[in-house]
Coordinates of C-alpha atoms in Angstrom, one line a residue:
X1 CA -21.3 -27.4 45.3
X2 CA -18.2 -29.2 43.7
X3 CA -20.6 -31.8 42.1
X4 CA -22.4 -29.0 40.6
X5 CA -19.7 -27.5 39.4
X6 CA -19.0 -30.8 37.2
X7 CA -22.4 -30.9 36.0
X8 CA -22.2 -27.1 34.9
X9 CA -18.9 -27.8 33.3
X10 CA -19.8 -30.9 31.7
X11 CA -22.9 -29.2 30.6
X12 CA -20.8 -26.4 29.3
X13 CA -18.3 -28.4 27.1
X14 CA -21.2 -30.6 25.9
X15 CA -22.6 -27.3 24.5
X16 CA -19.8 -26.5 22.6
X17 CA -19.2 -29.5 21.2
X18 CA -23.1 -29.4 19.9
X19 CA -23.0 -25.6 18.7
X20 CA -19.4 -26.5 16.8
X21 CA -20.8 -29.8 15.2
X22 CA -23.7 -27.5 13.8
X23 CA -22.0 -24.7 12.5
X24 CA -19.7 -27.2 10.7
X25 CA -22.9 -28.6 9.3
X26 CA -24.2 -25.3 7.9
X27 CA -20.5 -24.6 6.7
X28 CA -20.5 -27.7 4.7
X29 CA -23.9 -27.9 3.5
X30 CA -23.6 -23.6 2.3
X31 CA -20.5 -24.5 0.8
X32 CA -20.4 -23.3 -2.6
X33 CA -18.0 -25.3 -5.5
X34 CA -15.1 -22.9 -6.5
X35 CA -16.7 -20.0 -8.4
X36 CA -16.8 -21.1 -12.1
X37 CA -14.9 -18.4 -13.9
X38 CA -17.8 -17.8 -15.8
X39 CA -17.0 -15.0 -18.6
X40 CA -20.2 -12.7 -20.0
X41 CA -19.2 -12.1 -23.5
X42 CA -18.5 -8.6 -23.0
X43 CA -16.1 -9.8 -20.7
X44 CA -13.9 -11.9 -23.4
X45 CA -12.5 -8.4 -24.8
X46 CA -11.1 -5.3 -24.1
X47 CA -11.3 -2.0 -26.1
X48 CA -7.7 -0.5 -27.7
X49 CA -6.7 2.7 -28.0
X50 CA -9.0 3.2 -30.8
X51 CA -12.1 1.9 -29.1
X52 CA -12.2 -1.2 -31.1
X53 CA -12.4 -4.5 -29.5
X54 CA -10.0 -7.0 -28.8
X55 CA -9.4 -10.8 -27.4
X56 CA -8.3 -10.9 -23.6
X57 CA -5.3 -13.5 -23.5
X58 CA -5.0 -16.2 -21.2
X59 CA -2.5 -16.6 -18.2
X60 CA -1.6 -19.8 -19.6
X61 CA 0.1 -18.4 -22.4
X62 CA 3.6 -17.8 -22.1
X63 CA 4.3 -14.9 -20.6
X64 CA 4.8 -12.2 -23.0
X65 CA 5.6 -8.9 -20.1
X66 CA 7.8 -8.2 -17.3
X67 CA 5.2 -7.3 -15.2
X68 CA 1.9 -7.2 -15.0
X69 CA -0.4 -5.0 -12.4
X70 CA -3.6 -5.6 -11.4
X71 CA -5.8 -3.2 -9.9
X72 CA -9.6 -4.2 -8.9
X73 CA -11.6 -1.0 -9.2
X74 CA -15.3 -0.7 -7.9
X75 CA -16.9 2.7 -7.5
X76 CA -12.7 4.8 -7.9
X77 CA -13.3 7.0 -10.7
X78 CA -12.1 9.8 -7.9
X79 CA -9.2 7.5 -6.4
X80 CA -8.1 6.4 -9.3
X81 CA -6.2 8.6 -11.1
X82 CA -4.1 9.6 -8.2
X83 CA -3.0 6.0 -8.1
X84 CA -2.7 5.6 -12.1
X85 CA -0.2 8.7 -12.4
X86 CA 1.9 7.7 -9.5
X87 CA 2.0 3.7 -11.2
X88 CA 2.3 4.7 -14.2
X89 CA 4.8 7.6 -13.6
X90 CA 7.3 5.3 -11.8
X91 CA 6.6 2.4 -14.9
X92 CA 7.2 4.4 -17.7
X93 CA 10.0 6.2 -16.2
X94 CA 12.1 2.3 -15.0
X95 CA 11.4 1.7 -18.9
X96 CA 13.3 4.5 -20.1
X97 CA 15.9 3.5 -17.9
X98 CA 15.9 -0.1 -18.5
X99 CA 14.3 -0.7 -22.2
X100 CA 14.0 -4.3 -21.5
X101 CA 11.7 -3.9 -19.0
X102 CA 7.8 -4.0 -19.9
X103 CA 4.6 -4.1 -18.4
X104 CA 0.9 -3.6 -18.5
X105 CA -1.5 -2.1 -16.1
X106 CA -5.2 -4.0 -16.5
X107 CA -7.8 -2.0 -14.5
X108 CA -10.6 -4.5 -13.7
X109 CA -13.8 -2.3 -13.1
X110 CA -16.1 -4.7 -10.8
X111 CA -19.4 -4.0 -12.1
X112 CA -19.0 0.2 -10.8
X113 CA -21.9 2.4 -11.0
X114 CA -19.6 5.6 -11.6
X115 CA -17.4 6.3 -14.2
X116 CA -14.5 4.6 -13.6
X117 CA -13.9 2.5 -17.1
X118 CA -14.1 6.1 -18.7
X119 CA -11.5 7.2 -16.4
X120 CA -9.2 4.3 -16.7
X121 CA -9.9 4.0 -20.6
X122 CA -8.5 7.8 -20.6
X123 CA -5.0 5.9 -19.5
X124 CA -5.5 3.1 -22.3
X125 CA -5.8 6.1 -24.8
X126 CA -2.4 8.0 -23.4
X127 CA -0.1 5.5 -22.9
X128 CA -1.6 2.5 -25.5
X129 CA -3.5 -0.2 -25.3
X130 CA 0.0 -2.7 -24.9
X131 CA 0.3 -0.8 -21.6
X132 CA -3.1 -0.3 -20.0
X133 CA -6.0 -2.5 -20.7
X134 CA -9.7 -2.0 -19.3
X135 CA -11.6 -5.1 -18.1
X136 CA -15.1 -3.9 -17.3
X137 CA -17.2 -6.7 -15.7
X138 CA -20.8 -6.8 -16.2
X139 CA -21.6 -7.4 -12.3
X140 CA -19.7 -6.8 -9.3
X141 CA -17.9 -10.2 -8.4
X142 CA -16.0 -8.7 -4.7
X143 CA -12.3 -8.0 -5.1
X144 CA -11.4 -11.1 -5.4
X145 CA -13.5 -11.9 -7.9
X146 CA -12.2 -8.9 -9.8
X147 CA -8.7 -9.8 -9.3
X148 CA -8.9 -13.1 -10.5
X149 CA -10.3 -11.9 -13.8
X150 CA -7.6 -9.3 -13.8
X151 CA -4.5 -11.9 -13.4
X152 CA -6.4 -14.7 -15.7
X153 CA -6.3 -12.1 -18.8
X154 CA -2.6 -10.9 -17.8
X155 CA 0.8 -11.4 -19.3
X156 CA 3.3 -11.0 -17.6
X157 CA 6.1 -12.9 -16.1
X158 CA 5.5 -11.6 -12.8
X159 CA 1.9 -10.1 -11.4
X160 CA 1.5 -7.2 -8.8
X161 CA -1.9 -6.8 -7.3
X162 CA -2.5 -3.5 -6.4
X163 CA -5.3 -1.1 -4.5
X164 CA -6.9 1.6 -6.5
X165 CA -6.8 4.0 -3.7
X166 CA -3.0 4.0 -4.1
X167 CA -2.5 3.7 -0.2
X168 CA 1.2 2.0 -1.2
X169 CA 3.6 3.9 -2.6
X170 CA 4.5 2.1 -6.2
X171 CA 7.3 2.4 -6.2
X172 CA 7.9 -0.6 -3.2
X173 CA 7.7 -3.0 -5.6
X174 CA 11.4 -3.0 -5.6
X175 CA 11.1 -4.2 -2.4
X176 CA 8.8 -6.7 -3.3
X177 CA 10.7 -8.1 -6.2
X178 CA 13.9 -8.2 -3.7
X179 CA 12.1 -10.3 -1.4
X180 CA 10.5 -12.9 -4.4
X181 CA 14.1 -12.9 -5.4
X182 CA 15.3 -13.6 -1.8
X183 CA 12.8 -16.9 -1.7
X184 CA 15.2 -18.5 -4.8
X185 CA 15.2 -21.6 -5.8
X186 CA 11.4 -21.3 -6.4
X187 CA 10.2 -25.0 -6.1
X188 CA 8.0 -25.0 -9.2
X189 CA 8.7 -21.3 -10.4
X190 CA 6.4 -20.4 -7.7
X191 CA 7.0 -17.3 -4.9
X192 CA 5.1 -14.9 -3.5
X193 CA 6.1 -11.6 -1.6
X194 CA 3.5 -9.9 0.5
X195 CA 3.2 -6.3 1.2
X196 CA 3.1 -5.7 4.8
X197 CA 1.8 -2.3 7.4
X198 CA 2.8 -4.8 10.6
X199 CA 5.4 -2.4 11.6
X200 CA 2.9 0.4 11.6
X201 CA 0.9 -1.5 13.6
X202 CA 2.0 1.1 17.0
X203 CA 1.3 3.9 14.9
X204 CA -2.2 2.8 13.8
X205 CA -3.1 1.6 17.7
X206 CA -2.7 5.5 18.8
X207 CA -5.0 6.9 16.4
X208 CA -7.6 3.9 16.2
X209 CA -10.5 3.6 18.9
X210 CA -9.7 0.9 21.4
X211 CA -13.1 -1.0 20.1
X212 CA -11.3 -1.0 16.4
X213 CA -8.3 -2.0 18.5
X214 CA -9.6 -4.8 19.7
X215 CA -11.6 -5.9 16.4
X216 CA -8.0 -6.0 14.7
X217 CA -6.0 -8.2 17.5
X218 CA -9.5 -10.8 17.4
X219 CA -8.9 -10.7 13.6
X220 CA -5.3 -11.9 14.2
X221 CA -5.5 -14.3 16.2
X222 CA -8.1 -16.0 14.6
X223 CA -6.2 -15.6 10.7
X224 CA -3.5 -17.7 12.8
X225 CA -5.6 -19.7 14.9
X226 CA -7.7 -21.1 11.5
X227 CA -6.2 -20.3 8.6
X228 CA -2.4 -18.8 8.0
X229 CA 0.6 -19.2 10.5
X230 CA 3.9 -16.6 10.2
X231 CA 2.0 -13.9 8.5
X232 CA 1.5 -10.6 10.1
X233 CA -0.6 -8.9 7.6
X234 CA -2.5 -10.6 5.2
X235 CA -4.6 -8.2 4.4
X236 CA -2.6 -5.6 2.4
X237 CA -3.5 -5.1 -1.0
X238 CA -0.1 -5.5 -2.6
X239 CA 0.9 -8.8 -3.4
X240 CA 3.8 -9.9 -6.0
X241 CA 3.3 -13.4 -7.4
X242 CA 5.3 -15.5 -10.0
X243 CA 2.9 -16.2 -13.2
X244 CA 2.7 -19.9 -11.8
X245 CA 2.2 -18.8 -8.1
X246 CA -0.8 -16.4 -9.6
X247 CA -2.1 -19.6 -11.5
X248 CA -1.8 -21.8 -9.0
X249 CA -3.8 -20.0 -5.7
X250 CA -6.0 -18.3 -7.7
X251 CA -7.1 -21.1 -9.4
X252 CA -8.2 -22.8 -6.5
X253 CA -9.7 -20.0 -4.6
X254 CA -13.5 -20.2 -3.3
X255 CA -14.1 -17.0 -1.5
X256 CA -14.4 -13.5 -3.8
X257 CA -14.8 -11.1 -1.5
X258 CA -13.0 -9.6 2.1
X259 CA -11.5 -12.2 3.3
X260 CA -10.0 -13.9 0.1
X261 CA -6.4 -12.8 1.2
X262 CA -6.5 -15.7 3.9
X263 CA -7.5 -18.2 1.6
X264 CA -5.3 -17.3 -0.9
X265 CA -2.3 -18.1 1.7
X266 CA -3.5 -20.8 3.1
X267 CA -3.8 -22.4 -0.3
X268 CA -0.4 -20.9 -0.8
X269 CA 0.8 -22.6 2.5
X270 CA -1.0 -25.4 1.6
X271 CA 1.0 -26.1 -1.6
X272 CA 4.4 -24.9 0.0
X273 CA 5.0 -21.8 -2.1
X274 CA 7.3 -19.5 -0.3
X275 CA 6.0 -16.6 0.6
X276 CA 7.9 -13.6 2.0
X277 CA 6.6 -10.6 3.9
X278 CA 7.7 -7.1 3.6
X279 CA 7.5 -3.6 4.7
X280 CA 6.2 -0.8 2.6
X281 CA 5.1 2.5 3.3
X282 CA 1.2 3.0 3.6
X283 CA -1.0 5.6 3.9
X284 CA -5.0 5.1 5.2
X285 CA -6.7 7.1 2.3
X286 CA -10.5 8.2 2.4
X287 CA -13.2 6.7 1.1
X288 CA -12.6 3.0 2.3
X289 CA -15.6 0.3 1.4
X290 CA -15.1 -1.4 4.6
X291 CA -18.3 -0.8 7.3
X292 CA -15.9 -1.6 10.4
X293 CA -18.3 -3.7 12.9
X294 CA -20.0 -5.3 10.1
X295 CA -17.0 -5.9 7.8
X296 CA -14.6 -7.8 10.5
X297 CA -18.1 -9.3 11.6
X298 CA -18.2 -10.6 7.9
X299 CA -14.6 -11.6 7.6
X300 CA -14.5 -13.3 11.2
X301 CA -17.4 -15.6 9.8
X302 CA -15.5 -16.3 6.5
X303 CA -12.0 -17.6 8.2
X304 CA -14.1 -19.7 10.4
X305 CA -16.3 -21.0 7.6
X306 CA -12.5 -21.4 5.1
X307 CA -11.4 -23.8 8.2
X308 CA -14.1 -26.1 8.4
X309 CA -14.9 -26.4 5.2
X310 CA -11.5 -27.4 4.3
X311 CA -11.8 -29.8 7.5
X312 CA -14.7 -31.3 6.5
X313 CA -13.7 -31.8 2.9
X314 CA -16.6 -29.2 1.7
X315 CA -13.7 -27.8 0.3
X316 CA -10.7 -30.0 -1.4
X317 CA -7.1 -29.0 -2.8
X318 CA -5.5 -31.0 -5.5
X319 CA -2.3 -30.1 -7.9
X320 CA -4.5 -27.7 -10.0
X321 CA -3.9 -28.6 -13.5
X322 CA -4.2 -26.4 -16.7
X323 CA -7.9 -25.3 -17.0

């Protein structure tokens, strides 16, 4: 019995070993090259205040803002303006307050098939096109993707991602920008500070199914199995980078879609940038694009698919230069 028991084991581990070889086969040879940024020409411009068009800039010219915000938009022309007049409310109101402070808001519209440039081009024609810029892509790219295009055309000397649901209250960047300032000296000018529902985490448990339950503890442990140690939540949708932070991860990020928060740390961790995590006050709003089963079933695939690649060398990072 004990003999067979060996065999069975032996049997067992061989197994393993054979399905892992193969899935790290198919996650090299299906690894795609970092997504060219690849701009239609629509893309190249936005529209000012008076509907005429205009050159995006580049964030690798000098910074030229305090702040800017990024919010990726696909499908929000309901959501939206909740989250625009709360953002935009608490921005115009720290200006009047401190008139050396400035910032922009670029909505990137990711391809939607509602009317959510006209609704965010409403904001561009109230508060000026130096404040809130449109950038309406021509096909959806995933959030990622959409971010990306939003903090390559930004200016500002520090970038805010931010959900167009407005789940997080705006006005925690200030907690945000005390924990980027907390991570000084920045080796390199680069810092990040992430936005962080851990310590709702009871809260959520009591009024989530325990199948959900258990989806989100397997999605844990396998973000700090493969891909990112000593952070909680990677998943919250507002992040603070430095302008060189920004250029840095994002410049060297592969995946576009749900799970591009994990790589985007671990090529943060990779490179050393600090990162701090911090509390904010969150709110689950309606109308989420996430399909629960499928979508953890999606983003389980992709952290195990961001490890091997890396490990196989599908995937390489090198001291990004100036693109």
């Amino acid at each position: 019995m004990s003999s067979l028991l060996l065999q069975l084991a032996v049997l067992g581990v061989a197994l393993a070993a054979a399905a892992l070889i193969l899935i790290s086969f198919v996650a090299f040879i299906t690894a795609t090259k970092m997504p060219h940024l690849h701009q239609h020409e629509d893309e190249k411009f936005f529209l000012n205040a008076r509907g005429q068009k205009e050159a995006l800039p580049s964030i690798w010219d000098s910074p030229t803002k305090r702040l800017s915000v990024v919010v990726p938009s696909y499908n929000e022309e309901k959501r939206l303006p909740v989250m625009m007049d709360e953002a935009l409310g608490y921005l115009e109101e720290r200006q009047k307050q401190d008139p050396t402070f400035t910032y922009e808001v670029i909505v990137v519209d990711d391809g939607s098939k509602d009317q959510t440039s006209k609704v965010a081009f409403k904001y561009c024609q109230k508060y000026g096109s130096d404040k809130v810029r449109v950038i309406t892509l021509v096909k959806n790219r995933g959030k990622g993707g959409a971010i990306r295009m939003g903090i390559f055309s930004s200016r500002g000397e520090k970038i805010l991602m931010a959900d167009a649901d407005g789940a997080t209250k705006f006005p925690d960047v200030e907690k945000l920008e005390k924990g980027l300032n907390d991570l000084q000296p920045w080796p390199e000018q680069m810092a990040i500070a992430c936005g962080s529902r851990a310590h709702l985490e009871k809260e959520s448990i009591a009024q989530r199914s325990y199948f959900r339950t258990l989806l989100m503890y397997g999605f844990h442990f396998l973000v700090w199995f493969l891909c990112v140690k000593g952070i909680r939540d990677t998943q919250c949708g507002f992040k603070l980078f430095t302008r060189e932070a920004a250029s840095r991860t994002f410049s060297s990020l592969h995946i576009e879609r749900w799970a591009f928060d994990v790589e985007l740390l671990y090529i943060a961790q990779f490179f050393k940038i600090p990162i701090a995590e911090i509390a904010v006050n969150w709110t689950e709003i309606e109308g989420s694009k996430l399909v629960p089963f499928w979508s953890w079933l999606q983003m389980g695939k992709d952290l195990l698919f961001i490890r091997l690649r890396y490990l196989t060398g599908a995937w390489r990072l090198e001291q990004t230069k100036k693109m």
